[in-house]
Short mmCIF file of C-alpha atoms in Angstrom, two decimals:
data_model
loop_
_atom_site.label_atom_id
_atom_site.label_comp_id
_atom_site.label_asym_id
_atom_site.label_seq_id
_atom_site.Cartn_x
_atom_site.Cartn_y
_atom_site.Cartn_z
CA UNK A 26 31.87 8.99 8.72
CA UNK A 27 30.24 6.15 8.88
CA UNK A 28 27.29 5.67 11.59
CA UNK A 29 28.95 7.35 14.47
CA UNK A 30 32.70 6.01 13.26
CA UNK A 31 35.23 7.67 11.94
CA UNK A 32 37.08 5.92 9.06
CA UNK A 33 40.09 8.66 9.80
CA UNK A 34 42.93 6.87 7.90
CA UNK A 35 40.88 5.96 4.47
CA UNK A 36 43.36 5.46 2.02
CA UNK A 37 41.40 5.02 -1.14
CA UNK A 38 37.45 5.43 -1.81
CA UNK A 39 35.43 4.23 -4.40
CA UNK A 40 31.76 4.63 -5.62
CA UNK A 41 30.07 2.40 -8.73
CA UNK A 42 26.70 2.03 -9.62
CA UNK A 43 24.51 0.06 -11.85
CA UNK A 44 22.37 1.93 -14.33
CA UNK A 45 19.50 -1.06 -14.13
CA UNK A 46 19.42 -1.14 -18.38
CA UNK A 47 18.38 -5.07 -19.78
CA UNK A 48 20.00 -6.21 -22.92
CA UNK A 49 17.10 -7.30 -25.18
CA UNK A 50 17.78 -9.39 -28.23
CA UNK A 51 15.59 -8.26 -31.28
CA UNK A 52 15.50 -10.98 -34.04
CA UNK A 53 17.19 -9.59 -37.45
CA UNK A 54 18.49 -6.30 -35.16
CA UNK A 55 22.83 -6.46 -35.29
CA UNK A 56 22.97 -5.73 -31.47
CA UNK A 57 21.49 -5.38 -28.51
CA UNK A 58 17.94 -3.27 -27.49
CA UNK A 59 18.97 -1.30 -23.75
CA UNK A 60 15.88 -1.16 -21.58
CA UNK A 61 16.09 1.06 -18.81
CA UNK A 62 14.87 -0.31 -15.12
CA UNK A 63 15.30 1.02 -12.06
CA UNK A 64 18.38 2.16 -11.12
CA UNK A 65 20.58 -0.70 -8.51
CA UNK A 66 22.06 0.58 -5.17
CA UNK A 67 25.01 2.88 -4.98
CA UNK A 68 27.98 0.80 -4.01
CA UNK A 69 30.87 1.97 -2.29
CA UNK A 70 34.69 0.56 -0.96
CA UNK A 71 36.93 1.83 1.27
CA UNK A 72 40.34 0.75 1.73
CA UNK A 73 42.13 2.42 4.78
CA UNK A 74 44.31 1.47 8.13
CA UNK A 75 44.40 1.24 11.56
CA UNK A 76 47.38 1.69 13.66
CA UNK A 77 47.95 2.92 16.95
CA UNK A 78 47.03 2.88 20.60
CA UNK A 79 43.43 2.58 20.14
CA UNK A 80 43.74 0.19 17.07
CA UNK A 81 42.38 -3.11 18.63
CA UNK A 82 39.14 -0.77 19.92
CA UNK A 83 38.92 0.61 16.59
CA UNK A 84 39.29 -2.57 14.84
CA UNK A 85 36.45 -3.90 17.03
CA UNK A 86 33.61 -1.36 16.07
CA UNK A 87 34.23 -1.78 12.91
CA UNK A 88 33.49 -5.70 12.99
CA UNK A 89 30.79 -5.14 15.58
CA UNK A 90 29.06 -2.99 12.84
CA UNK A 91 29.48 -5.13 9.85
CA UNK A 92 28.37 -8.42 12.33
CA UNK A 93 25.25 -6.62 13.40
CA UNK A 94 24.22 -5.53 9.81
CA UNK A 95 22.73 -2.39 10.78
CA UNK A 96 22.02 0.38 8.53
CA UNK A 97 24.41 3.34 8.75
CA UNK A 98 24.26 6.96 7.69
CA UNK A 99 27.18 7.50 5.62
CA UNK A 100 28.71 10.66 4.57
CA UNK A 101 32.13 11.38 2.12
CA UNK A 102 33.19 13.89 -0.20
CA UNK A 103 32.72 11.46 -2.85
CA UNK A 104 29.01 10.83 -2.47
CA UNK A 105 27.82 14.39 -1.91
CA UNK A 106 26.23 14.76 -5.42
CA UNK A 107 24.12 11.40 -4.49
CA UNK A 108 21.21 11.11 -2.25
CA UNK A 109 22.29 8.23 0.07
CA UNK A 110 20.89 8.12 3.44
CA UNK A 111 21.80 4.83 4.56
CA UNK A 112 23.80 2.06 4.17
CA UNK A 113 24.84 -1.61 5.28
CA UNK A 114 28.04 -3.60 4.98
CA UNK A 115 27.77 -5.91 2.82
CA UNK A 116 31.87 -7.24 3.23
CA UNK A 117 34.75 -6.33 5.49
CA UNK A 118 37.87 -7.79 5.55
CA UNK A 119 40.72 -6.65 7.51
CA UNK A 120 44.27 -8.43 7.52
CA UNK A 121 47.34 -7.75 9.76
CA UNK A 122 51.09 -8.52 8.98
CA UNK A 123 53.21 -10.57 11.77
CA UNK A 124 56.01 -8.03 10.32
CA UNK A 125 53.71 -5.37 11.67
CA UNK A 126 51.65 -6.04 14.69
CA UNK A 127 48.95 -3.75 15.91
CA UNK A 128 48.78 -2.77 12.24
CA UNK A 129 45.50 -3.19 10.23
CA UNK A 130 44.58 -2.88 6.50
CA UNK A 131 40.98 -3.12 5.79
CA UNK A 132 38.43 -3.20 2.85
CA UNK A 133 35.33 -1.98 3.09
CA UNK A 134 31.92 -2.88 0.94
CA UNK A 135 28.75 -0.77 1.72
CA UNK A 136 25.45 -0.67 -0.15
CA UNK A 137 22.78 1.76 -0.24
CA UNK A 138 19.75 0.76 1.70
CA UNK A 139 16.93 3.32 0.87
CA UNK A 140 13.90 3.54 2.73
CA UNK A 141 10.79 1.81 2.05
CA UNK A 142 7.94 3.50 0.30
CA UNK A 143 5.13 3.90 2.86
CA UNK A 144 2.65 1.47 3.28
CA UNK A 145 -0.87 1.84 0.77
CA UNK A 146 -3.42 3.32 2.35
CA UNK A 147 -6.84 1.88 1.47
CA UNK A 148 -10.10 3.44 2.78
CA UNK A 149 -14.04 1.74 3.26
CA UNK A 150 -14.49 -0.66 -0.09
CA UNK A 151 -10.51 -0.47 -1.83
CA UNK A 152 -10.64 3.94 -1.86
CA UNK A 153 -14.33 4.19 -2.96
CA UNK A 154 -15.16 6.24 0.04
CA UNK A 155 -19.03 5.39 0.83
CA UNK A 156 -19.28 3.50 -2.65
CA UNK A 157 -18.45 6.83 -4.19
CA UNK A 158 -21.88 8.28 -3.69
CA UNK A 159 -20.39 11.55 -1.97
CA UNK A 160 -18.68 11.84 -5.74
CA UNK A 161 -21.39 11.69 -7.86
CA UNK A 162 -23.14 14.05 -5.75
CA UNK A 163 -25.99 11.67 -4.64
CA UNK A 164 -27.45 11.98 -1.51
CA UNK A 165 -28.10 9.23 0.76
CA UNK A 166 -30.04 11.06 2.63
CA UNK A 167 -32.87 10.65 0.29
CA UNK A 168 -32.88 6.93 0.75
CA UNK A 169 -34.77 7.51 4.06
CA UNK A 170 -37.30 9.90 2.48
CA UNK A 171 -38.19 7.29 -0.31
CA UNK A 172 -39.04 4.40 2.42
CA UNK A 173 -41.08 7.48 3.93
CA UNK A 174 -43.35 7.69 0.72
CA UNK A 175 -43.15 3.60 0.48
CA UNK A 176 -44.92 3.25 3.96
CA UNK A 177 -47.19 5.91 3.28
CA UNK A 178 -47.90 3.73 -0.31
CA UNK A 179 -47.70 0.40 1.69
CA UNK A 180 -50.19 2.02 4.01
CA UNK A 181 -53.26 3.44 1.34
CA UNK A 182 -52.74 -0.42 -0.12
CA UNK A 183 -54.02 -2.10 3.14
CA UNK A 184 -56.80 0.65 2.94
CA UNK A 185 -57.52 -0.62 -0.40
CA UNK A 186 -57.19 -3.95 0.72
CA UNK A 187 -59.28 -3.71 3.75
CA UNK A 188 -62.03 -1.34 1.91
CA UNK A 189 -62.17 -4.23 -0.90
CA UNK A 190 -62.34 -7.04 1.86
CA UNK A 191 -65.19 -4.74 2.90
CA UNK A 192 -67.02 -4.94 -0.44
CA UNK A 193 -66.34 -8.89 -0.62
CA UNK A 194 -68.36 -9.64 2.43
CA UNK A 195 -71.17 -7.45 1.00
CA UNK A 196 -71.18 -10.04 -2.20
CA UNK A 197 -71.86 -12.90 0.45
CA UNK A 198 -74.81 -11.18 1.46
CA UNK A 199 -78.33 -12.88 0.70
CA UNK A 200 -79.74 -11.45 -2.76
CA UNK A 201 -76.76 -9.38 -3.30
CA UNK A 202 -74.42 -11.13 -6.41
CA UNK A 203 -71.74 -8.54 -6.96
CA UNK A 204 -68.76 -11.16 -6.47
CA UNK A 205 -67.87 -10.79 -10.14
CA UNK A 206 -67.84 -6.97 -10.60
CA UNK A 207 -65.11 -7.29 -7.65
CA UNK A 208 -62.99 -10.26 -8.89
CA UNK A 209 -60.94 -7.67 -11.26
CA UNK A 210 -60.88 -5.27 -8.49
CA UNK A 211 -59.37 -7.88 -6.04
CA UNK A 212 -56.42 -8.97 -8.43
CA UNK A 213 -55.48 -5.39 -9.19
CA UNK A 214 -54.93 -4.66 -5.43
CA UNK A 215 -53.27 -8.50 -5.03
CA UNK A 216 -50.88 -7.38 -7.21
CA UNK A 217 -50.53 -3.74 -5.62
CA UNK A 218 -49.66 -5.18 -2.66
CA UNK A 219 -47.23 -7.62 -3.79
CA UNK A 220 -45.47 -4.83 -5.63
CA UNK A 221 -45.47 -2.88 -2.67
CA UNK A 222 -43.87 -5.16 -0.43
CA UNK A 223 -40.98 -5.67 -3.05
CA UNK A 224 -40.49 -2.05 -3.34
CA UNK A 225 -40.22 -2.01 0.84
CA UNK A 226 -37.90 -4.93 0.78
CA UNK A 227 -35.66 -3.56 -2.18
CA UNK A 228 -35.08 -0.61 -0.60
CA UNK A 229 -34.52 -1.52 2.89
CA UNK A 230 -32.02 -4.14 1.46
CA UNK A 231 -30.31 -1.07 -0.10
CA UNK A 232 -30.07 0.74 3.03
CA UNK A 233 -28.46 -2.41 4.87
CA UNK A 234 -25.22 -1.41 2.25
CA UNK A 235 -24.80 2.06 4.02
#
């Protein structure tokens, strides 16, 4: 059967197939290195007739399927050891003798067409899943707890800040000359804040990946 026709007067069936092995040429080596590929498509011809009332009908599926170029289940006693699901035409060729009208001989060429693979599958970021965090057992979750502690760190530095401000408009005071003892003091908490505000921005460009 082929599709949904039946081939009923096949006279003679044959199936080939190409093993997919590459003749390499090895310098000083008498003969040839075989490397093994993949294996080509099963190929199979038919030869058979048709004759009879419903020859010309016959005759006409037949070219209607190898026209269209659809692929075809196909099964035959000589193909049951091979896993073909589905073929195509690749030739037919049918000839009639004026001797013999309404009599058909016809040849025909299939090829194994087996189904695609299916398609690749790839999740968030090309399979890493979440940046792979989930794998190596690190938990986001934390991220939201560390920008917790960093306001509550941001926060006791404008304290500082303000408390030092404080002390900086007592040196301005008449007869009271402390400006110096506070210069270190207000270059330690410059610096605090600064480093404070990168560790806010560092971490809430982190979270912006998630």
């Amino acid at each position: 059967m082929l599709g949904d026709i039946s081939l009923a007067y096949t006279q003679r069936i044959e199936q080939s197939v190409n093993a997919g092995f590459l003749a390499v040429q090895i310098p000083g080596l008498a003969g040839q290195v075989m490397q093994k590929t993949e294996r080509h498509s099963h190929q199979v011809n038919i030869q058979g007739i048709i004759f009879g009332e419903d020859a010309s009908d016959a005759l006409k599926t037949l070219q209607t399927a190898a026209t269209e170029g659809e692929e075809l289940t196909f099964t035959a006693s000589i193909t049951d050891a091979l896993d073909i699901q589905q073929v195509i035409i690749d030739r037919f060729k049918v000839v009639e003798d004026a001797a013999r009208p309404g009599f058909y001989q016809y040849s025909l060429a299939l090829m194994e067409s087996p189904p695609l693979p299916p398609p690749a599958e790839l999740s968030g970021f090309g399979g890493l899943d979440d940046f792979g965090l989930g794998d190596l057992g690190f938990d986001t979750d934390i991220l939201g707890d560390l920008m917790d502690q960093v306001g509550d760190i941001t926060d006791a530095i404008d304290q500082a800040g303000q408390l030092l401000d404080q002390l900086g408009a007592l040196s301005n005071l008449d007869g009271l000359s402390v400006g110096g003892l506070l210069e270190p003091m207000d270059s330690l908490a410059d610096g605090v804040s600064a480093l404070g505000g990168q560790l806010g921005d560092a971490l809430d460009n982190l979270l912006d990946g998630f």
